[in-house]
């Protein structure tokens, strides 16, 4: 039984991480869920939030991902998201401004599509602020 799996975390901007991992914890629609080596195959959506993964040396890493999807196979996991960021690369003031803009837009009358886009923007801003605060 393998003790690691191959992880690739990809956004349109770059490959955020590519290498072997012991485990990953993903933000799912129904809460966080973990993936270990030899996991059953699945494809599912992830929500904007904190992604934590443990590399093959046992070190934990944190990333902030936007909404996306993940393909899980017994020997590999591929995470695709519009954005994936390191907490240290997040500008707290910009994230706060984005949160305020999204909250203001939610108070206005919007189409259903605009509402979902605003909800996604708010989720991204909250995830970025949470990662930046380290909580």
PDB file of C-alpha atoms in Angstrom:
ATOM      1  CA  UNK A   1       0.000   0.000   0.000  1.00  0.00           C
ATOM      2  CA  UNK A   2       1.450   3.372  -1.050  1.00  0.00           C
ATOM      3  CA  UNK A   3       2.134   5.972   1.623  1.00  0.00           C
ATOM      4  CA  UNK A   4       1.972   8.909  -0.815  1.00  0.00           C
ATOM      5  CA  UNK A   5       0.106   9.966  -3.921  1.00  0.00           C
ATOM      6  CA  UNK A   6       0.961  12.401  -6.692  1.00  0.00           C
ATOM      7  CA  UNK A   7      -0.701  15.812  -6.255  1.00  0.00           C
ATOM      8  CA  UNK A   8      -1.042  18.493  -8.893  1.00  0.00           C
ATOM      9  CA  UNK A   9      -2.711  21.811  -8.027  1.00  0.00           C
ATOM     10  CA  UNK A  10      -3.326  23.849 -11.179  1.00  0.00           C
ATOM     11  CA  UNK A  11      -4.786  27.269 -11.982  1.00  0.00           C
ATOM     12  CA  UNK A  12      -4.808  29.095 -15.339  1.00  0.00           C
ATOM     13  CA  UNK A  13      -1.873  31.185 -14.058  1.00  0.00           C
ATOM     14  CA  UNK A  14       0.460  28.324 -13.128  1.00  0.00           C
ATOM     15  CA  UNK A  15       1.033  24.949 -11.554  1.00  0.00           C
ATOM     16  CA  UNK A  16       0.825  25.833  -7.860  1.00  0.00           C
ATOM     17  CA  UNK A  17       2.179  22.471  -6.648  1.00  0.00           C
ATOM     18  CA  UNK A  18       3.299  19.277  -8.288  1.00  0.00           C
ATOM     19  CA  UNK A  19       4.744  16.422  -6.253  1.00  0.00           C
ATOM     20  CA  UNK A  20       4.118  13.566  -3.862  1.00  0.00           C
ATOM     21  CA  UNK A  21       1.887  14.053  -0.814  1.00  0.00           C
ATOM     22  CA  UNK A  22       0.786  12.069   2.199  1.00  0.00           C
ATOM     23  CA  UNK A  23      -2.665  13.682   2.403  1.00  0.00           C
ATOM     24  CA  UNK A  24      -4.784  16.672   1.396  1.00  0.00           C
ATOM     25  CA  UNK A  25      -7.762  18.390   3.064  1.00  0.00           C
ATOM     26  CA  UNK A  26     -10.167  20.106   0.668  1.00  0.00           C
ATOM     27  CA  UNK A  27     -13.047  22.569   1.140  1.00  0.00           C
ATOM     28  CA  UNK A  28     -16.119  20.709  -0.144  1.00  0.00           C
ATOM     29  CA  UNK A  29     -19.740  21.627  -0.644  1.00  0.00           C
ATOM     30  CA  UNK A  30     -20.698  19.752   2.545  1.00  0.00           C
ATOM     31  CA  UNK A  31     -17.633  20.708   4.600  1.00  0.00           C
ATOM     32  CA  UNK A  32     -13.972  19.755   4.499  1.00  0.00           C
ATOM     33  CA  UNK A  33     -12.877  16.298   3.468  1.00  0.00           C
ATOM     34  CA  UNK A  34      -9.552  14.541   3.411  1.00  0.00           C
ATOM     35  CA  UNK A  35      -7.880  12.359   0.834  1.00  0.00           C
ATOM     36  CA  UNK A  36      -5.252   9.748   1.637  1.00  0.00           C
ATOM     37  CA  UNK A  37      -3.312   7.421  -0.688  1.00  0.00           C
ATOM     38  CA  UNK A  38      -5.431   4.704  -2.344  1.00  0.00           C
ATOM     39  CA  UNK A  39      -8.638   6.766  -2.072  1.00  0.00           C
ATOM     40  CA  UNK A  40     -11.610   5.602  -4.115  1.00  0.00           C
ATOM     41  CA  UNK A  41     -11.832   7.355  -7.508  1.00  0.00           C
ATOM     42  CA  UNK A  42     -14.112  10.387  -7.620  1.00  0.00           C
ATOM     43  CA  UNK A  43     -14.607  13.764  -9.241  1.00  0.00           C
ATOM     44  CA  UNK A  44     -16.209  16.512  -7.180  1.00  0.00           C
ATOM     45  CA  UNK A  45     -16.503  20.263  -6.807  1.00  0.00           C
ATOM     46  CA  UNK A  46     -14.593  22.255  -4.231  1.00  0.00           C
ATOM     47  CA  UNK A  47     -15.698  25.563  -2.792  1.00  0.00           C
ATOM     48  CA  UNK A  48     -13.544  28.626  -2.250  1.00  0.00           C
ATOM     49  CA  UNK A  49     -11.541  28.013   0.878  1.00  0.00           C
ATOM     50  CA  UNK A  50      -8.435  26.705   2.568  1.00  0.00           C
ATOM     51  CA  UNK A  51      -6.614  23.702   1.102  1.00  0.00           C
ATOM     52  CA  UNK A  52      -4.095  21.992   3.378  1.00  0.00           C
ATOM     53  CA  UNK A  53      -1.714  19.308   2.168  1.00  0.00           C
ATOM     54  CA  UNK A  54       1.112  17.311   3.711  1.00  0.00           C
ATOM     55  CA  UNK A  55       4.147  16.764   1.484  1.00  0.00           C
ATOM     56  CA  UNK A  56       6.115  13.524   1.408  1.00  0.00           C
ATOM     57  CA  UNK A  57       8.463  14.814   4.149  1.00  0.00           C
ATOM     58  CA  UNK A  58       5.486  15.410   6.451  1.00  0.00           C
ATOM     59  CA  UNK A  59       5.444  19.241   6.221  1.00  0.00           C
ATOM     60  CA  UNK A  60       2.022  20.879   6.018  1.00  0.00           C
ATOM     61  CA  UNK A  61       1.328  23.578   3.420  1.00  0.00           C
ATOM     62  CA  UNK A  62      -1.655  25.915   3.107  1.00  0.00           C
ATOM     63  CA  UNK A  63      -3.225  27.384  -0.020  1.00  0.00           C
ATOM     64  CA  UNK A  64      -6.328  29.446  -0.726  1.00  0.00           C
ATOM     65  CA  UNK A  65      -8.293  28.134  -3.704  1.00  0.00           C
ATOM     66  CA  UNK A  66     -11.316  29.550  -5.495  1.00  0.00           C
ATOM     67  CA  UNK A  67     -14.217  27.346  -6.535  1.00  0.00           C
ATOM     68  CA  UNK A  68     -13.013  24.493  -8.670  1.00  0.00           C
ATOM     69  CA  UNK A  69     -12.980  20.732  -9.023  1.00  0.00           C
ATOM     70  CA  UNK A  70     -10.823  17.824  -8.017  1.00  0.00           C
ATOM     71  CA  UNK A  71     -10.218  14.429  -9.574  1.00  0.00           C
ATOM     72  CA  UNK A  72      -9.167  11.774  -7.073  1.00  0.00           C
ATOM     73  CA  UNK A  73      -7.604   8.491  -8.140  1.00  0.00           C
ATOM     74  CA  UNK A  74      -5.848   5.935  -5.908  1.00  0.00           C
ATOM     75  CA  UNK A  75      -2.371   7.171  -6.922  1.00  0.00           C
ATOM     76  CA  UNK A  76      -3.035  10.816  -7.853  1.00  0.00           C
ATOM     77  CA  UNK A  77      -5.116  13.905  -7.130  1.00  0.00           C
ATOM     78  CA  UNK A  78      -5.567  16.781  -9.567  1.00  0.00           C
ATOM     79  CA  UNK A  79      -7.071  20.004  -8.242  1.00  0.00           C
ATOM     80  CA  UNK A  80      -8.210  22.622 -10.771  1.00  0.00           C
ATOM     81  CA  UNK A  81      -9.236  26.097  -9.595  1.00  0.00           C
ATOM     82  CA  UNK A  82      -9.448  29.563 -11.115  1.00  0.00           C
ATOM     83  CA  UNK A  83      -7.025  30.856  -8.477  1.00  0.00           C
ATOM     84  CA  UNK A  84      -4.699  29.215  -5.977  1.00  0.00           C
ATOM     85  CA  UNK A  85      -2.668  31.453  -3.647  1.00  0.00           C
ATOM     86  CA  UNK A  86      -0.229  31.215  -0.774  1.00  0.00           C
ATOM     87  CA  UNK A  87      -1.410  33.056   2.369  1.00  0.00           C
ATOM     88  CA  UNK A  88       1.757  35.173   2.383  1.00  0.00           C
ATOM     89  CA  UNK A  89       0.921  36.457  -1.130  1.00  0.00           C
ATOM     90  CA  UNK A  90      -2.503  37.773  -0.077  1.00  0.00           C
ATOM     91  CA  UNK A  91      -2.952  41.512   0.404  1.00  0.00           C
ATOM     92  CA  UNK A  92      -5.248  41.806   3.432  1.00  0.00           C
ATOM     93  CA  UNK A  93      -6.491  45.293   2.485  1.00  0.00           C
ATOM     94  CA  UNK A  94      -7.431  44.172  -1.034  1.00  0.00           C
ATOM     95  CA  UNK A  95      -9.247  41.139   0.359  1.00  0.00           C
ATOM     96  CA  UNK A  96     -11.161  43.350   2.817  1.00  0.00           C
ATOM     97  CA  UNK A  97     -12.128  45.741   0.007  1.00  0.00           C
ATOM     98  CA  UNK A  98     -13.326  42.804  -2.127  1.00  0.00           C
ATOM     99  CA  UNK A  99     -15.376  41.506   0.815  1.00  0.00           C
ATOM    100  CA  UNK A 100     -17.027  44.921   1.291  1.00  0.00           C
ATOM    101  CA  UNK A 101     -17.792  45.237  -2.445  1.00  0.00           C
ATOM    102  CA  UNK A 102     -19.361  41.780  -2.547  1.00  0.00           C
ATOM    103  CA  UNK A 103     -21.448  42.453   0.578  1.00  0.00           C
ATOM    104  CA  UNK A 104     -22.680  45.717  -0.939  1.00  0.00           C
ATOM    105  CA  UNK A 105     -23.597  44.008  -4.226  1.00  0.00           C
ATOM    106  CA  UNK A 106     -25.548  41.349  -2.298  1.00  0.00           C
ATOM    107  CA  UNK A 107     -27.729  44.120  -0.849  1.00  0.00           C
ATOM    108  CA  UNK A 108     -28.641  45.274  -4.373  1.00  0.00           C
ATOM    109  CA  UNK A 109     -31.180  43.703  -6.716  1.00  0.00           C
ATOM    110  CA  UNK A 110     -29.352  41.290  -9.031  1.00  0.00           C
ATOM    111  CA  UNK A 111     -30.090  38.629 -11.589  1.00  0.00           C
ATOM    112  CA  UNK A 112     -29.634  35.058 -10.419  1.00  0.00           C
ATOM    113  CA  UNK A 113     -26.331  34.782 -12.314  1.00  0.00           C
ATOM    114  CA  UNK A 114     -25.040  38.038 -10.805  1.00  0.00           C
ATOM    115  CA  UNK A 115     -26.074  36.798  -7.358  1.00  0.00           C
ATOM    116  CA  UNK A 116     -24.066  33.567  -7.752  1.00  0.00           C
ATOM    117  CA  UNK A 117     -21.047  35.494  -9.048  1.00  0.00           C
ATOM    118  CA  UNK A 118     -21.269  37.844  -6.065  1.00  0.00           C
ATOM    119  CA  UNK A 119     -21.584  34.902  -3.659  1.00  0.00           C
ATOM    120  CA  UNK A 120     -18.449  33.361  -5.225  1.00  0.00           C
ATOM    121  CA  UNK A 121     -16.568  36.674  -4.867  1.00  0.00           C
ATOM    122  CA  UNK A 122     -17.595  36.917  -1.218  1.00  0.00           C
ATOM    123  CA  UNK A 123     -16.526  33.308  -0.561  1.00  0.00           C
ATOM    124  CA  UNK A 124     -13.120  33.979  -2.152  1.00  0.00           C
ATOM    125  CA  UNK A 125     -12.615  37.142  -0.087  1.00  0.00           C
ATOM    126  CA  UNK A 126     -13.582  35.381   3.160  1.00  0.00           C
ATOM    127  CA  UNK A 127     -11.249  32.440   2.407  1.00  0.00           C
ATOM    128  CA  UNK A 128      -8.383  34.827   1.666  1.00  0.00           C
ATOM    129  CA  UNK A 129      -8.977  36.741   4.909  1.00  0.00           C
ATOM    130  CA  UNK A 130      -9.191  33.509   6.903  1.00  0.00           C
ATOM    131  CA  UNK A 131      -5.909  32.248   5.439  1.00  0.00           C
ATOM    132  CA  UNK A 132      -4.208  35.587   6.038  1.00  0.00           C
ATOM    133  CA  UNK A 133      -5.282  35.657   9.689  1.00  0.00           C
ATOM    134  CA  UNK A 134      -4.015  32.091  10.167  1.00  0.00           C
ATOM    135  CA  UNK A 135      -7.281  30.877  11.748  1.00  0.00           C
TER     136      UNK A 135
END
